[in-house]
Coordinates of C-alpha atoms (C1' of nucleotides) in Angstrom, one line a residue:
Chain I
X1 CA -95.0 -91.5 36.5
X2 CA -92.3 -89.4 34.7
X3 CA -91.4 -86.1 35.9
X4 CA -91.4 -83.0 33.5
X5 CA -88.1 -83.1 32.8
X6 CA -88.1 -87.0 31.1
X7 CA -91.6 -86.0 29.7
X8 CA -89.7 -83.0 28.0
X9 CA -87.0 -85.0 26.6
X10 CA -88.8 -87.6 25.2
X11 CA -91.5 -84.5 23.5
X12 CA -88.3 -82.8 21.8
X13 CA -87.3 -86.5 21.1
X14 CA -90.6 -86.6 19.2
X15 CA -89.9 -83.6 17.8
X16 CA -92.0 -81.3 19.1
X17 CA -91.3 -77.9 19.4
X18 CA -91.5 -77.4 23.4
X19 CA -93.1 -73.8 23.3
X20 CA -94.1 -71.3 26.0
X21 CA -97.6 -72.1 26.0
X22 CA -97.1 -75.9 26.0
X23 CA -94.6 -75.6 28.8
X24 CA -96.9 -73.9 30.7
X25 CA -99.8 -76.4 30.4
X26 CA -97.3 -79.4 30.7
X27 CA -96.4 -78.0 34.2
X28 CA -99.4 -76.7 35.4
X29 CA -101.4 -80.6 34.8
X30 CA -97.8 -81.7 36.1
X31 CA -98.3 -79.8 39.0
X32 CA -101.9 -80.8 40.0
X33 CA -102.2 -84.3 39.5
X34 CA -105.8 -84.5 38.8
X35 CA -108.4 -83.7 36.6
X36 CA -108.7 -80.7 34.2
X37 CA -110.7 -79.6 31.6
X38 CA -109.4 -77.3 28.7
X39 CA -111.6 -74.7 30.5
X40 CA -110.3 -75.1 33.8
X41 CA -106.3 -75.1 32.5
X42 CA -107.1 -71.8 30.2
X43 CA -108.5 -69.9 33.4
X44 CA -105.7 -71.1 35.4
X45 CA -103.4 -70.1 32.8
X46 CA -104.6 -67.0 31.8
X47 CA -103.5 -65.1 34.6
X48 CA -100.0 -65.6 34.4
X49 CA -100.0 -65.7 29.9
X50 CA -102.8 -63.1 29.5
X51 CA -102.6 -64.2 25.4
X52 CA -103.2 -68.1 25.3
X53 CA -106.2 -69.2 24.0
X54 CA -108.3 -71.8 24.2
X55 CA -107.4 -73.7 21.0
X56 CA -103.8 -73.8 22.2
X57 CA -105.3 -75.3 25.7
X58 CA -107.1 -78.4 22.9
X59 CA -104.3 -78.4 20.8
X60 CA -101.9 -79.8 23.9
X61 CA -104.4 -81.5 25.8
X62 CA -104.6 -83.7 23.0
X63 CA -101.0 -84.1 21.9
X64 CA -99.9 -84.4 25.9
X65 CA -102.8 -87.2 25.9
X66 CA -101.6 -88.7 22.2
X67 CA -98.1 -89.0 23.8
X68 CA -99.4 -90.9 26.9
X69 CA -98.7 -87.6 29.6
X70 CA -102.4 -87.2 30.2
X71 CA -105.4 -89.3 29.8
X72 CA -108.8 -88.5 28.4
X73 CA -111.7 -89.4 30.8
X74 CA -115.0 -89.6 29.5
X75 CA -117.4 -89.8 32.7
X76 CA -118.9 -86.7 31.7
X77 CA -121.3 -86.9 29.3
X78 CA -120.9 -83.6 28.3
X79 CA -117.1 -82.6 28.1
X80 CA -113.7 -84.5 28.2
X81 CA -111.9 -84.9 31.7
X82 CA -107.9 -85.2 31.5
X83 CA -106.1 -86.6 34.5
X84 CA -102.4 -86.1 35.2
X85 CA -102.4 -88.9 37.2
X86 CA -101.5 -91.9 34.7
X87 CA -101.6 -94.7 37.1
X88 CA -104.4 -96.7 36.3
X89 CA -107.8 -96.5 38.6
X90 CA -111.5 -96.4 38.6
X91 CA -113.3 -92.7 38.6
X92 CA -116.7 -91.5 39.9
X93 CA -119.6 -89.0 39.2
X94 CA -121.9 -88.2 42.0
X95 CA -124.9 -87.6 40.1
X96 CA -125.9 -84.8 42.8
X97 CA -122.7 -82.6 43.0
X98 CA -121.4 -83.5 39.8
X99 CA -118.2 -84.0 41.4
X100 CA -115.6 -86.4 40.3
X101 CA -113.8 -88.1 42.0
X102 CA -110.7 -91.4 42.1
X103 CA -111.4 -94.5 43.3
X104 CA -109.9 -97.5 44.6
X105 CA -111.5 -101.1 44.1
X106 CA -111.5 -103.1 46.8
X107 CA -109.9 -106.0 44.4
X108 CA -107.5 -106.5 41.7
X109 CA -108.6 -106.0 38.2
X110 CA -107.1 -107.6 35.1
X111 CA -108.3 -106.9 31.7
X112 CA -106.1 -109.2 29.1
X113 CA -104.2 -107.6 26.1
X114 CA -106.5 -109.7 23.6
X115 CA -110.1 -110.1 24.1
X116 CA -112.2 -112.2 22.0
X117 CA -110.0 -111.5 18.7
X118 CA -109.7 -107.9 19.6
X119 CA -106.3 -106.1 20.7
X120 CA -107.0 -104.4 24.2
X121 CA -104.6 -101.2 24.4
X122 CA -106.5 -99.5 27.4
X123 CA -109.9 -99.5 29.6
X124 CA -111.7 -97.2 31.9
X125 CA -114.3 -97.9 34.5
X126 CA -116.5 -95.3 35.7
X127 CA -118.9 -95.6 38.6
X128 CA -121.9 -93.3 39.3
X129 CA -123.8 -92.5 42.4
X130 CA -124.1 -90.4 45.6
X131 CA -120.7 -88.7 47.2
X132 CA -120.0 -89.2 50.7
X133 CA -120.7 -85.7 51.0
X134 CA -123.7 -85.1 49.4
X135 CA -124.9 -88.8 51.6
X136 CA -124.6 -86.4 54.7
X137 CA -126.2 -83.6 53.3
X138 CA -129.1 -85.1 52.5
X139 CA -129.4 -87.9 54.8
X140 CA -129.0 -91.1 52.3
Chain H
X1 CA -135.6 -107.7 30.3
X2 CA -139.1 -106.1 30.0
X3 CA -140.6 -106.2 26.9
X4 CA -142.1 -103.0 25.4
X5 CA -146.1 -103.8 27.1
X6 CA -144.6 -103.8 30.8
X7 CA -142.5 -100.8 30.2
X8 CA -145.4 -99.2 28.3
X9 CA -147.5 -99.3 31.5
X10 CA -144.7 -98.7 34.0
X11 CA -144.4 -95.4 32.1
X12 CA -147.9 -95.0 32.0
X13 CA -147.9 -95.2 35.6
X14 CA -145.3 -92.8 36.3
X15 CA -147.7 -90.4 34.7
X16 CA -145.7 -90.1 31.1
X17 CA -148.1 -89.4 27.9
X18 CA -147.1 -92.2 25.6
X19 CA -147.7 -90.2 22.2
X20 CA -147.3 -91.6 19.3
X21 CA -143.2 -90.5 18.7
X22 CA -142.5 -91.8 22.4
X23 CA -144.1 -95.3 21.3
X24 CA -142.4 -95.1 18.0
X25 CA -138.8 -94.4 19.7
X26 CA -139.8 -96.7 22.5
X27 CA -140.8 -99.6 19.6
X28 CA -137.4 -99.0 17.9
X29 CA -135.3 -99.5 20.0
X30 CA -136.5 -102.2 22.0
X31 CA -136.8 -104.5 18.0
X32 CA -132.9 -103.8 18.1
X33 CA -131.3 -104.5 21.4
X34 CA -128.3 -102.6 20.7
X35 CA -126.4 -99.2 20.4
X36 CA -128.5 -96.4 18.9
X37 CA -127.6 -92.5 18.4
X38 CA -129.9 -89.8 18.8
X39 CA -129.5 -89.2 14.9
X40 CA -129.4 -92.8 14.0
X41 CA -132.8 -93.0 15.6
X42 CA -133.8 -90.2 13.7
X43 CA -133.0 -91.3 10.5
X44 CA -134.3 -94.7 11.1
X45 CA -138.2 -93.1 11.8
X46 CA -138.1 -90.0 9.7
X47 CA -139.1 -92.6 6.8
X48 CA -142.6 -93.2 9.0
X49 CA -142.3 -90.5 11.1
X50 CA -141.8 -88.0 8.3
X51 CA -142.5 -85.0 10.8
X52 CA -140.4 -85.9 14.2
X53 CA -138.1 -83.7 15.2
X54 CA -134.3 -84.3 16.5
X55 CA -135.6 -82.5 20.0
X56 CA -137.8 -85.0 20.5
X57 CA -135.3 -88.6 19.9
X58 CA -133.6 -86.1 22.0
X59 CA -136.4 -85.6 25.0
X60 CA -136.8 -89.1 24.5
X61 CA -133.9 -90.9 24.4
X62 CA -133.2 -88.7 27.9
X63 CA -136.7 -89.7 29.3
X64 CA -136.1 -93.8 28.4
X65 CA -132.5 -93.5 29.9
X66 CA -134.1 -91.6 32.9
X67 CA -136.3 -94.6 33.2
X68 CA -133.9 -97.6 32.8
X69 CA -135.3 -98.2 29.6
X70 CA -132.1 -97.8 28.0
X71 CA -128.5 -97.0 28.9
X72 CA -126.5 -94.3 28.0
X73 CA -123.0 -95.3 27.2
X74 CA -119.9 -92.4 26.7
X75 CA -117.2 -94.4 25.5
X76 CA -117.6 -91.9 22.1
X77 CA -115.7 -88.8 22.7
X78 CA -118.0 -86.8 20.8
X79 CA -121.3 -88.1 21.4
X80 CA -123.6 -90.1 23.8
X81 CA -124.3 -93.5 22.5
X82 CA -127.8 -95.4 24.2
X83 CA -127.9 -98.8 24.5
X84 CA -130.9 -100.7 24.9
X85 CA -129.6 -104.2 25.9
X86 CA -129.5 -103.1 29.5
X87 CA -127.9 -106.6 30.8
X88 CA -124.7 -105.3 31.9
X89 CA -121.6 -105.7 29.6
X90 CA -118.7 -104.0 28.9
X91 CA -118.5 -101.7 25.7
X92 CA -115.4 -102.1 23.5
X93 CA -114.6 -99.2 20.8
X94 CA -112.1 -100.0 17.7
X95 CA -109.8 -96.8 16.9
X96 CA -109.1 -97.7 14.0
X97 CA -112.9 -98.0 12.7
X98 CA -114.4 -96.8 15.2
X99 CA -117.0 -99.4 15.7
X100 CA -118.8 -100.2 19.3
X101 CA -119.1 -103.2 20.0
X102 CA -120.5 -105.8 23.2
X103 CA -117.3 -107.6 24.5
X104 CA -117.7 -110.7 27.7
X105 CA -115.2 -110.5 30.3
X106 CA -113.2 -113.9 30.9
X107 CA -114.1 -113.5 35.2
X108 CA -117.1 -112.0 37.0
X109 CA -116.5 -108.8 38.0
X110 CA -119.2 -107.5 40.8
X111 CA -119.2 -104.0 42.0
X112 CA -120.5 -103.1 45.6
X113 CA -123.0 -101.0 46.2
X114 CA -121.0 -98.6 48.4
X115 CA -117.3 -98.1 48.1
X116 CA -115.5 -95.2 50.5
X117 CA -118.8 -93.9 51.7
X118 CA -120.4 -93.8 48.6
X119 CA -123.4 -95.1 47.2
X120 CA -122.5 -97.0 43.9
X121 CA -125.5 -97.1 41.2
X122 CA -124.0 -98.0 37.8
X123 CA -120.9 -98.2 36.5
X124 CA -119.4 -99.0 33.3
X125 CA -116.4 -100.5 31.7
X126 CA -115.0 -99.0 28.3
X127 CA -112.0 -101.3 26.1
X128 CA -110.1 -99.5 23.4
X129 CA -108.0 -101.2 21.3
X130 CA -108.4 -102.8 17.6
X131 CA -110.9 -104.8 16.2
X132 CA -111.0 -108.5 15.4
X133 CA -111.7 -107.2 11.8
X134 CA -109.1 -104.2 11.6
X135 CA -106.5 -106.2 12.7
X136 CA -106.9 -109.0 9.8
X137 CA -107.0 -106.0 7.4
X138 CA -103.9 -104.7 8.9
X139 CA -101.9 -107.6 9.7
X140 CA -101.6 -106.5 13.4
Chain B
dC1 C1' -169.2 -86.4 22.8
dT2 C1' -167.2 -81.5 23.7
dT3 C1' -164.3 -78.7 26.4
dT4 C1' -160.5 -77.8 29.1
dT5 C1' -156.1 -78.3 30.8
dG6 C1' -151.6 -79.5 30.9
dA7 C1' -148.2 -82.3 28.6
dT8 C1' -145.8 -82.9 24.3
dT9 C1' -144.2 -81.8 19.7
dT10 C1' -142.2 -79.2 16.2
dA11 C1' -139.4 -75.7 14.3
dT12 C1' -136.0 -72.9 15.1
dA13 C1' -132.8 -70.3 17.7
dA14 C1' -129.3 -70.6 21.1
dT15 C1' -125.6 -72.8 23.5
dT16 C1' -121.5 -75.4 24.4
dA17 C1' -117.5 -78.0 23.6
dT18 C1' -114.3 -78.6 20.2
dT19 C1' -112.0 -78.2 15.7
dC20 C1' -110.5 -75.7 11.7
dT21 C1' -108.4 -71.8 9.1
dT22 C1' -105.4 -68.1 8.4
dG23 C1' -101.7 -65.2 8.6
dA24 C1' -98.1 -64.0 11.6
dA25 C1' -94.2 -65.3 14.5
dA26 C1' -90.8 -68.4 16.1
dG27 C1' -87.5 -72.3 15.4
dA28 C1' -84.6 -75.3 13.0
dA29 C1' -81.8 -76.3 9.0
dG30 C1' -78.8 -75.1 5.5
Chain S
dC1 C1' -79.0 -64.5 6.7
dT2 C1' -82.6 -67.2 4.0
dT3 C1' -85.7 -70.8 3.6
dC4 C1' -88.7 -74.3 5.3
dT5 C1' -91.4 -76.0 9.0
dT6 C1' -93.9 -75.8 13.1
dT7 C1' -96.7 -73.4 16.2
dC8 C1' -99.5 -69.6 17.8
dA9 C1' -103.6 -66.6 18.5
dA10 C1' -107.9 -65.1 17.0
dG11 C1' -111.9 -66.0 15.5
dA12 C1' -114.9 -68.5 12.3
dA13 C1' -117.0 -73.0 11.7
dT14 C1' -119.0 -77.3 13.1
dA15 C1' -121.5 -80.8 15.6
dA16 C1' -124.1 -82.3 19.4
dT17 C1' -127.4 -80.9 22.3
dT18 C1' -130.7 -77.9 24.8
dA19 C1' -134.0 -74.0 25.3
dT20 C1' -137.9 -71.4 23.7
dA21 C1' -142.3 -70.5 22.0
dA22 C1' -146.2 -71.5 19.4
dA23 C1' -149.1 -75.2 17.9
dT24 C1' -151.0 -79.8 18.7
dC25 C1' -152.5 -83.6 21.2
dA26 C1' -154.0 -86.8 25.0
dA27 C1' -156.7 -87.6 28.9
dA28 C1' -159.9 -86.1 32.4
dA29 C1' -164.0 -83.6 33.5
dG30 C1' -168.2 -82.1 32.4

DNA sequence: CTTTTGATTTATAATTATTCTTGAAAGAAG
DNA sequence: CTTCTTTCAAGAATAATTATAAATCAAAAG
């Protein structure tokens, strides 16, 4: 996984402007490797750059996940997830908590880069059920 | 798969009214085993049905998926797509046309029911890529 | 059969996540 | 500098979905 200051090269290779607001949201995901929502970077942010807004907080999101720094998760059914950690693996959604969390399969997984005529550029597998936590809690 | 009298009296003895709109949602989608919207569903009844409402494909469509009925399937970023062949298969979306479609895995792929202290109830795999079709047109 | 009761439906308003628009500001290029 | 382009913030707009409230309907009881 590159580190902000190859990301921010190959960005202004791109050439993108490498703004205030976009630094700050490239090192804040940078610095938590895990998931985010526009919602949750725009509080986080807001302290410290009292005049971003939220359509800045979309506007990255997507470009960092266009240029490969972030990827969209869609376990949620009702907002996108972007994780900062790129390396592929599972997530899961306890249905009671509504926690997410990463996963690791007990097994290798393969999916091929052609699939029944089609070109395969990227998959996700999301599991649903009960958190260890929540298991405890209520006895299941 | 259950066909539409079993899951009429499975619902029947969960205590769920079966009005007519429930049995007309219920009738569609189980005569096409494949991926519905809430508004493709509406569309498709409003010709018999002039006088259902969107809530209630809504209230329905959450009430069959509740049930097992039908599957809910997020691989759209900006809506919830139901799927009403519930064998389980992994969903592949085109970004260049953005159709859905069924793909088969080349290799079984089994998920246990509890992985790190969890309890595993459903998963699902999502492929992105380009179409059989696209890439013809395309020449990619 | 009626009546009653509670579930369901419809219509519409509200909400939520996200995208678009606009004018201003900041950068890059000449 | 001056011009051209990109990005920004703010808020309006949109699309999917959910909530609300009044009306209707289905099933059980009488």
């Amino acid at each position: 996984m590159m580190d902000e200051m190859e990301i921010v090269k190959r960005l202004k290779e791109k050439g993108y402007v490498l703004s205030m607001p976009r630094i700050a949201i490239l090192r804040y995901v940078l610095s938590h490797r895990t998931h985010h929502t526009a919602e949750s970077i725009y509080k986080a942010l807001r302290q410290e750059y009292p005049n971003i807004s939220m359509a800045t907080v979309y506007n990255t999101l997507k470009l960092l996940s266009k240029e490969g720094v972030v990827h969209q998760i869609m376990i949620d059914e009702n907002k996108v997830v972007y994780d900062s950690n790129t390396y592929f693996h599972p997530h899961f959604k306890c249905r009671v908590c509504g926690k997410i969390e990463d996963v690791d399969l007990p097994f290798n997984f393969q999916i091929p880069d052609e699939l029944g005529g089609r070109k395969i550029e990227d998959f996700h597998i999301y599991l649903y059920g009960v958190c260890a936590d929540c298991r405890k809690k209520l006895g299941i």
